[in-house]
Amino acid sequence: MNLFDLRSPDDIKALKEEELKELAEEIRRFLIMSIAKTGGHLSSNLGVVELTIALHKVFDSPRDKIFFDVGHQSYVHKILTGRIKEFKTLRQYKGLSGFQKRRESVHDVWEAGHSSTSLSAALGMAIARDLQKEHYQVIPVIGDAAFASGMSFEALNQIGEQQRNMIIILNDNDMSISKNVGAIQQTLTKMRVSKSYTALKSDLKGALSGNQAGNALLKAMRSVKNAVKENVIPDNIFTELHIDYIGPVDGHDIGELIKVFESAKQHQGPLVIHVITKKGKGYPYAENDKEGKWHGVSPFDIESGRSLSMLPHGHKSWSEIITDAVCDLAEQNKQIVAITPAMISGSKLERFFSAYPQRSFDCGIAEEHAMTFAAALALNGFRPFISVYSSFLQRAYDQINHDVARMDLPVVIGVDRAGLVGEDGETHHGVFDIAMLRSIPNLIIAQPKDAKEARSLLKLAFSGNHPFVIRYPRGSEAQSTECEAITCGTWVKYPCIAEAKAIVIAYGSDVDKIIAKAKVNEIALLVVNARFFKPLDHNCLDELAQMHLPIFVYETDLLAGGLSSAILEYGNDSGKDWEIHRIGIGDHFVEHGSLPNLRKQEHIDLNTLFEELLHVIR
């Protein structure tokens, strides 16, 4: 059928197995061609094509609640629910979201963006259904990496106790963004490759290939599952939690998936169906990727696999700049260790993990554990560097507060993807960390304006005795191997042109852009690099107040609790008489779109800053 004729899952209900296989191949080709133009999450979506088709073939969305953990692998779901014509706008401002969004479709029954929420949500939906005496299926799809997180186990614990009807699809591709780690993954590996399991899986396929239906088929499946429990893995983590288990099932065999799902509808209580899929299936570059390069991609050339988004000459990503600096420091200081919650490739830590494998630790999708683990290492004489995306850092707030800051331990926290990140939208913008962390005692919080300052701040961080947060954005910066001494809590003033008529306090890479724009347009400014959010440079602020000039605080994060809030608090407490203008993000979530577009829409672009400056100066 023509993909563009798809309006709802009802359109595939009457298709035969061979037609569904053809549909799967058409969808796979469309995804490759479409994502090559727009960018997006490629590998995860290529891996769930048959699985998603089978789910919508068997279950009745939106009455039955089908939803995906994280949600970045919901592209096939969007196609089957009538949104294919919008794919040309994928992840663009006001366009189709890269995640499930309730405002887009009644078929999107849950929103996420972060890992491991689906099982808790599923239990809530199942209990709400039962309390309202309704009858529908709840089907969360969760990956093996997300399953291994603490939140998933908290949910499984109660799911086993509650015994509500739900069908949990464990989508096992042995990958998160990069290769999975941990004892739980080793258990799943045994379940995948056991010879006894392979034989039992053949028995299961034999049962499914017969003419039995309904309860007879379910009984055959249960006998296989019981044999698995008794003869292969007596410590099955699901059955020990009183959750029935079936699998492994070939996640690319539509016929097998349909028969298993049809049978599962008869099951009473919680059931896990263990589905084996291939991440990136159908596109060789993605299939063979073991480092996560094809997890989320910018536009690319399909034939060569070459990205069409190239860094400027002499530039590196901020993540690489930070990793290079940490590696150089680690060469001199054997106590430096690196920690990541499943983001080796995303945070560009490959160089450190390769150079210092004994001092490198991937904790899996477990930010809370990773932070307390870092605290304990610091307590015992090591100097941990833990890299966490800003949008994931909030999951470790309690651990930063209680385990790191309260004991005043010298953990260096790299807050990657700080600020607006663009196309991933609300769940991924890193605009909350300054406000979230600023109230915590003992923390030092800083952001470099360039690679040289990044190296200097990291050197300061590892030489100190307090927890130190260094935040850096998505994007790139010119490389540098230079370093200079920095005194903690100091800002830097840069006069532009003549005697200043206004003051701009800013941070990060915008500092140099503001200076350059002021010089080109011959605007008399004093630009201040507020590289420390905490502690503030009170001496510098006292000097600025004495100049009696309008002060613009330019921040590209939330105004509430941010840099300008800190400055106003200090001014109020010290009786400053100054004129403060604040530019930043208001009290709302920012949707997805390109960074230039989002900055313009949020009125935090440089043109807006200079328009307001000129209005006040003139």
Short mmCIF file of C-alpha atoms in Angstrom, two decimals, residues 119-454:
data_model
loop_
_atom_site.label_atom_id
_atom_site.label_comp_id
_atom_site.label_asym_id
_atom_site.label_seq_id
_atom_site.Cartn_x
_atom_site.Cartn_y
_atom_site.Cartn_z
CA LEU A 119 6.82 0.86 33.44
CA SER A 120 5.75 3.27 36.16
CA ALA A 121 3.40 4.92 33.68
CA ALA A 122 2.03 1.55 32.60
CA LEU A 123 1.20 0.55 36.15
CA GLY A 124 -0.55 3.87 36.73
CA MET A 125 -2.61 3.37 33.57
CA ALA A 126 -3.48 -0.22 34.49
CA ILE A 127 -4.64 0.71 37.99
CA ALA A 128 -6.65 3.67 36.65
CA ARG A 129 -8.30 1.31 34.12
CA ASP A 130 -9.23 -1.19 36.81
CA LEU A 131 -10.54 1.44 39.24
CA GLN A 132 -12.74 2.80 36.46
CA LYS A 133 -13.85 -0.74 35.58
CA GLU A 134 -12.72 -0.36 31.98
CA HIS A 135 -11.22 -2.98 29.71
CA TYR A 136 -8.23 -2.29 27.51
CA GLN A 137 -4.62 -3.36 27.15
CA VAL A 138 -1.62 -1.42 28.46
CA ILE A 139 1.49 -2.13 26.36
CA PRO A 140 4.73 -0.31 27.23
CA VAL A 141 7.73 -0.95 24.97
CA ILE A 142 11.00 -0.66 26.89
CA GLY A 143 14.56 -1.27 25.76
CA ASP A 144 17.03 -3.50 27.56
CA ALA A 145 19.20 -0.52 28.56
CA ALA A 146 16.24 1.38 30.04
CA PHE A 147 15.07 -1.78 31.75
CA ALA A 148 18.34 -1.95 33.70
CA SER A 149 17.82 1.43 35.37
CA GLY A 150 16.73 1.84 38.96
CA MET A 151 13.38 3.41 38.13
CA SER A 152 12.40 0.41 36.03
CA PHE A 153 13.14 -1.95 38.90
CA GLU A 154 11.18 0.20 41.31
CA ALA A 155 8.21 -0.15 38.96
CA LEU A 156 8.71 -3.89 38.39
CA ASN A 157 8.70 -4.43 42.14
CA GLN A 158 5.19 -2.98 42.43
CA ILE A 159 4.00 -4.47 39.14
CA GLY A 160 4.77 -7.92 40.53
CA GLU A 161 2.91 -7.10 43.73
CA GLN A 162 -0.15 -5.54 42.06
CA GLN A 163 -0.66 -8.29 39.44
CA ARG A 164 -2.54 -5.97 37.07
CA ASN A 165 -3.03 -6.97 33.45
CA MET A 166 -0.32 -5.45 31.26
CA ILE A 167 1.91 -6.62 28.43
CA ILE A 168 5.48 -5.38 28.74
CA ILE A 169 7.49 -5.56 25.52
CA LEU A 170 11.19 -5.87 26.34
CA ASN A 171 12.87 -4.65 23.12
CA ASP A 172 16.31 -6.20 23.43
CA ASN A 173 18.92 -4.99 20.93
CA ASP A 174 21.90 -5.15 23.30
CA MET A 175 22.45 -1.40 22.83
CA SER A 176 21.50 1.87 24.47
CA ILE A 177 23.26 4.60 22.54
CA SER A 178 26.44 2.54 22.61
CA LYS A 179 27.06 -1.01 23.88
CA ASN A 180 25.22 -1.86 27.08
CA VAL A 181 27.05 -2.69 30.29
CA GLY A 182 26.28 -4.37 33.62
CA ALA A 183 25.33 -7.66 35.21
CA ILE A 184 21.71 -7.36 34.10
CA GLN A 185 22.85 -7.12 30.50
CA GLN A 186 24.95 -10.25 31.04
CA THR A 187 21.83 -12.04 32.27
CA LEU A 188 19.89 -10.98 29.19
CA THR A 189 22.79 -12.12 27.02
CA LYS A 190 22.57 -15.58 28.58
CA MET A 191 18.85 -15.60 27.86
CA ARG A 192 19.53 -14.69 24.21
CA VAL A 193 22.26 -17.20 23.40
CA SER A 194 21.67 -20.20 25.67
CA LYS A 195 21.59 -23.43 23.64
CA SER A 196 18.75 -24.70 25.78
CA TYR A 197 16.95 -21.45 25.14
CA THR A 198 17.49 -21.79 21.40
CA ALA A 199 15.92 -25.22 21.47
CA LEU A 200 13.03 -23.97 23.57
CA LYS A 201 12.57 -21.06 21.21
CA SER A 202 12.25 -23.56 18.37
CA ASP A 203 9.62 -25.41 20.41
CA LEU A 204 7.81 -22.11 20.88
CA LYS A 205 7.91 -21.37 17.14
CA GLY A 206 6.61 -24.87 16.51
CA ALA A 207 3.71 -24.25 18.83
CA LEU A 208 2.98 -20.96 17.13
CA SER A 209 3.12 -22.48 13.66
CA GLY A 210 0.29 -24.90 14.40
CA ASN A 211 -3.43 -24.26 14.24
CA GLN A 212 -3.97 -23.88 17.97
CA ALA A 213 -5.52 -20.64 19.05
CA GLY A 214 -6.47 -18.78 22.20
CA ASN A 215 -6.07 -20.70 25.43
CA ALA A 216 -4.54 -23.76 23.77
CA LEU A 217 -1.76 -21.66 22.26
CA LEU A 218 -1.25 -19.81 25.51
CA LYS A 219 -0.94 -23.13 27.33
CA ALA A 220 1.76 -24.23 24.88
CA MET A 221 3.61 -20.99 25.41
CA ARG A 222 3.38 -21.31 29.18
CA SER A 223 4.81 -24.81 29.07
CA VAL A 224 7.81 -23.50 27.17
CA LYS A 225 8.16 -20.63 29.64
CA ASN A 226 8.02 -23.05 32.58
CA ALA A 227 10.67 -25.20 30.98
CA VAL A 228 12.83 -22.14 30.63
CA LYS A 229 12.33 -21.27 34.27
CA GLU A 230 13.08 -24.77 35.54
CA ASN A 231 15.82 -25.90 33.19
CA VAL A 232 17.63 -22.88 31.85
CA ILE A 233 17.51 -19.85 34.15
CA PRO A 234 16.00 -20.77 37.51
CA ASP A 235 16.78 -17.25 38.77
CA ASN A 236 14.78 -15.53 36.02
CA ILE A 237 14.56 -11.93 37.18
CA PHE A 238 10.97 -11.62 35.96
CA THR A 239 9.48 -14.77 37.40
CA GLU A 240 11.19 -14.06 40.72
CA LEU A 241 9.22 -10.80 40.74
CA HIS A 242 6.00 -12.75 40.00
CA ILE A 243 5.84 -11.48 36.44
CA ASP A 244 5.25 -14.07 33.71
CA TYR A 245 7.79 -14.20 30.91
CA ILE A 246 7.77 -15.37 27.28
CA GLY A 247 10.71 -15.27 24.91
CA PRO A 248 12.99 -14.67 23.25
CA VAL A 249 10.88 -13.83 20.19
CA ASP A 250 12.32 -12.75 16.83
CA GLY A 251 11.49 -9.06 16.66
CA HIS A 252 11.74 -9.03 12.87
CA ASP A 253 9.39 -11.96 12.23
CA ILE A 254 5.99 -10.29 11.85
CA GLY A 255 4.11 -13.58 11.79
CA GLU A 256 5.65 -14.81 15.01
CA LEU A 257 5.12 -11.44 16.72
CA ILE A 258 1.44 -11.33 15.74
CA LYS A 259 0.76 -14.83 17.08
CA VAL A 260 2.54 -14.10 20.36
CA PHE A 261 0.68 -10.80 20.81
CA GLU A 262 -2.70 -12.37 19.99
CA SER A 263 -2.08 -15.02 22.61
CA ALA A 264 -0.81 -12.49 25.14
CA LYS A 265 -4.18 -10.72 25.07
CA GLN A 266 -5.62 -13.77 26.89
CA HIS A 267 -3.08 -13.58 29.69
CA GLN A 268 -4.06 -12.59 33.22
CA GLY A 269 -1.60 -10.49 35.22
CA PRO A 270 1.64 -8.84 34.11
CA LEU A 271 3.53 -10.45 31.24
CA VAL A 272 6.95 -9.68 29.77
CA ILE A 273 7.49 -10.57 26.10
CA HIS A 274 11.22 -10.59 25.37
CA VAL A 275 11.73 -9.45 21.77
CA ILE A 276 15.13 -9.57 20.07
CA THR A 277 15.72 -6.82 17.49
CA LYS A 278 18.64 -5.47 15.50
CA LYS A 279 19.31 -1.78 16.00
CA GLY A 280 19.77 -0.08 12.64
CA LYS A 281 18.32 -3.02 10.71
CA GLY A 282 18.22 -2.46 6.96
CA TYR A 283 20.95 0.17 6.72
CA PRO A 284 24.46 -1.36 6.88
CA TYR A 285 26.21 1.68 8.37
CA ALA A 286 23.72 1.71 11.24
CA GLU A 287 23.62 -2.06 11.65
CA ASN A 288 27.40 -2.28 12.07
CA ASP A 289 27.65 0.69 14.43
CA LYS A 290 28.94 -0.30 17.88
CA GLU A 291 29.80 3.20 19.10
CA GLY A 292 26.42 4.93 18.87
CA LYS A 293 27.30 7.17 15.92
CA TRP A 294 24.04 6.29 14.15
CA HIS A 295 21.79 6.60 17.20
CA GLY A 296 20.95 10.24 16.57
CA VAL A 297 22.20 11.71 13.30
CA SER A 298 22.38 14.99 11.46
CA PRO A 299 21.51 14.98 7.73
CA PHE A 300 23.71 12.50 5.84
CA ASP A 301 24.49 11.08 2.42
CA ILE A 302 22.75 7.71 2.13
CA GLU A 303 25.27 6.09 -0.22
CA SER A 304 28.45 7.00 1.67
CA GLY A 305 27.04 7.42 5.16
CA ARG A 306 28.91 10.73 5.38
CA SER A 307 27.41 13.43 7.57
CA LEU A 308 26.45 16.61 5.75
CA SER A 309 27.08 18.68 8.88
CA MET A 310 30.80 19.35 9.11
CA LEU A 311 32.59 21.20 11.91
CA PRO A 312 34.46 24.38 10.94
CA HIS A 313 38.18 23.91 10.36
CA GLY A 314 40.10 23.82 13.63
CA HIS A 315 36.97 23.25 15.70
CA LYS A 316 35.99 20.40 17.98
CA SER A 317 32.75 19.71 19.79
CA TRP A 318 32.60 21.08 23.32
CA SER A 319 32.38 17.50 24.60
CA GLU A 320 35.68 16.65 22.85
CA ILE A 321 37.34 19.83 24.15
CA ILE A 322 36.44 18.90 27.72
CA THR A 323 37.50 15.26 27.30
CA ASP A 324 40.85 16.28 25.78
CA ALA A 325 41.53 18.57 28.74
CA VAL A 326 40.56 15.90 31.28
CA CYS A 327 42.76 13.34 29.51
CA ASP A 328 45.76 15.68 29.61
CA LEU A 329 45.21 16.33 33.31
CA ALA A 330 44.75 12.59 33.97
CA GLU A 331 48.15 11.91 32.41
CA GLN A 332 49.71 13.92 35.24
CA ASN A 333 47.28 12.97 37.99
CA LYS A 334 46.76 9.22 38.37
CA GLN A 335 43.85 9.78 40.78
CA ILE A 336 41.60 11.23 38.08
CA VAL A 337 38.86 8.80 37.00
CA ALA A 338 36.02 9.25 34.51
CA ILE A 339 32.40 8.21 35.02
CA THR A 340 29.45 8.26 32.62
CA PRO A 341 25.83 7.08 32.82
CA ALA A 342 25.73 5.29 29.44
CA MET A 343 27.03 8.25 27.43
CA ILE A 344 30.60 7.33 26.39
CA SER A 345 30.00 8.30 22.77
CA GLY A 346 27.51 11.10 23.44
CA SER A 347 29.92 12.86 25.81
CA LYS A 348 32.92 11.98 23.60
CA LEU A 349 34.71 10.11 26.38
CA GLU A 350 36.13 7.46 24.04
CA ARG A 351 39.67 8.88 24.30
CA PHE A 352 39.66 8.65 28.10
CA PHE A 353 38.14 5.15 28.15
CA SER A 354 40.73 3.99 25.62
CA ALA A 355 43.72 5.58 27.36
CA TYR A 356 42.72 4.73 30.93
CA PRO A 357 40.45 1.66 30.90
CA GLN A 358 41.10 0.88 34.57
CA ARG A 359 40.06 4.39 35.53
CA SER A 360 36.92 4.52 33.36
CA PHE A 361 33.43 3.53 34.50
CA ASP A 362 30.19 3.33 32.51
CA CYS A 363 27.35 2.94 35.02
CA GLY A 364 24.57 2.44 32.49
CA ILE A 365 21.42 4.57 32.52
CA ALA A 366 21.69 5.32 36.23
CA GLU A 367 22.52 8.97 36.95
CA GLU A 368 21.66 8.64 40.64
CA HIS A 369 23.97 5.70 41.18
CA ALA A 370 26.74 7.27 39.09
CA MET A 371 26.77 10.44 41.21
CA THR A 372 26.91 8.64 44.57
CA PHE A 373 29.52 6.26 43.14
CA ALA A 374 31.59 9.33 42.24
CA ALA A 375 31.14 10.72 45.75
CA ALA A 376 32.49 7.53 47.32
CA LEU A 377 35.51 7.54 45.01
CA ALA A 378 36.22 11.14 46.01
CA LEU A 379 35.83 10.27 49.68
CA ASN A 380 38.58 7.69 49.25
CA GLY A 381 41.19 9.88 47.59
CA PHE A 382 40.28 9.82 43.90
CA ARG A 383 39.34 12.79 41.70
CA PRO A 384 36.24 11.79 39.75
CA PHE A 385 35.08 13.52 36.58
CA ILE A 386 31.46 12.63 35.87
CA SER A 387 29.94 13.80 32.61
CA VAL A 388 26.13 14.11 32.50
CA TYR A 389 23.84 15.85 30.04
CA SER A 390 22.18 18.84 31.68
CA SER A 391 18.70 17.46 30.97
CA PHE A 392 19.61 14.19 32.73
CA LEU A 393 21.39 15.87 35.64
CA GLN A 394 18.13 16.64 37.42
CA ARG A 395 17.71 12.93 38.04
CA ALA A 396 20.76 13.08 40.32
CA TYR A 397 19.75 16.21 42.27
CA ASP A 398 19.37 14.37 45.57
CA GLN A 399 22.77 12.71 45.17
CA ILE A 400 24.51 16.00 44.27
CA ASN A 401 22.90 17.64 47.27
CA HIS A 402 23.31 14.95 49.93
CA ASP A 403 26.19 12.78 48.81
CA VAL A 404 28.50 15.23 47.02
CA ALA A 405 27.88 18.76 48.29
CA ARG A 406 26.85 17.99 51.87
CA MET A 407 30.12 16.12 52.45
CA ASP A 408 31.97 18.76 50.40
CA LEU A 409 33.63 16.16 48.19
CA PRO A 410 35.86 17.19 45.24
CA VAL A 411 33.79 15.68 42.44
CA VAL A 412 34.09 17.49 39.09
CA ILE A 413 30.71 17.40 37.34
CA GLY A 414 30.75 18.08 33.62
CA VAL A 415 27.30 19.34 32.62
CA ASP A 416 27.17 18.58 28.90
CA ARG A 417 24.54 20.01 26.49
CA ALA A 418 23.94 23.02 28.76
CA GLY A 419 21.50 25.58 27.40
CA LEU A 420 19.13 25.13 24.48
CA VAL A 421 19.97 22.04 22.44
CA GLY A 422 17.61 22.50 19.51
CA GLU A 423 15.72 19.76 17.74
CA ASP A 424 15.15 17.35 20.66
CA GLY A 425 12.94 19.90 22.39
CA GLU A 426 11.43 20.24 25.85
CA THR A 427 12.82 17.10 27.42
CA HIS A 428 16.39 17.80 26.35
CA HIS A 429 16.97 21.54 26.71
CA GLY A 430 19.60 22.06 29.41
CA VAL A 431 18.22 25.29 30.82
CA PHE A 432 17.42 24.25 34.40
CA ASP A 433 20.78 23.30 35.91
CA ILE A 434 21.92 26.76 37.05
CA ALA A 435 18.74 27.38 39.03
CA MET A 436 18.67 23.80 40.26
CA LEU A 437 22.24 23.83 41.59
CA ARG A 438 22.80 27.41 42.68
CA SER A 439 21.06 26.98 46.04
CA ILE A 440 23.21 23.99 47.07
CA PRO A 441 26.00 24.89 49.53
CA ASN A 442 29.68 24.13 48.73
CA LEU A 443 29.12 23.89 44.97
CA ILE A 444 31.22 25.93 42.57
CA ILE A 445 29.44 26.49 39.24
CA ALA A 446 31.21 27.83 36.13
CA GLN A 447 31.01 27.99 32.35
CA PRO A 448 33.95 28.74 30.00
CA LYS A 449 33.70 31.09 27.05
CA ASP A 450 36.24 29.18 24.93
CA ALA A 451 38.53 26.13 24.91
CA LYS A 452 41.37 27.93 26.68
CA GLU A 453 39.12 28.93 29.54
CA ALA A 454 37.69 25.40 29.67
#
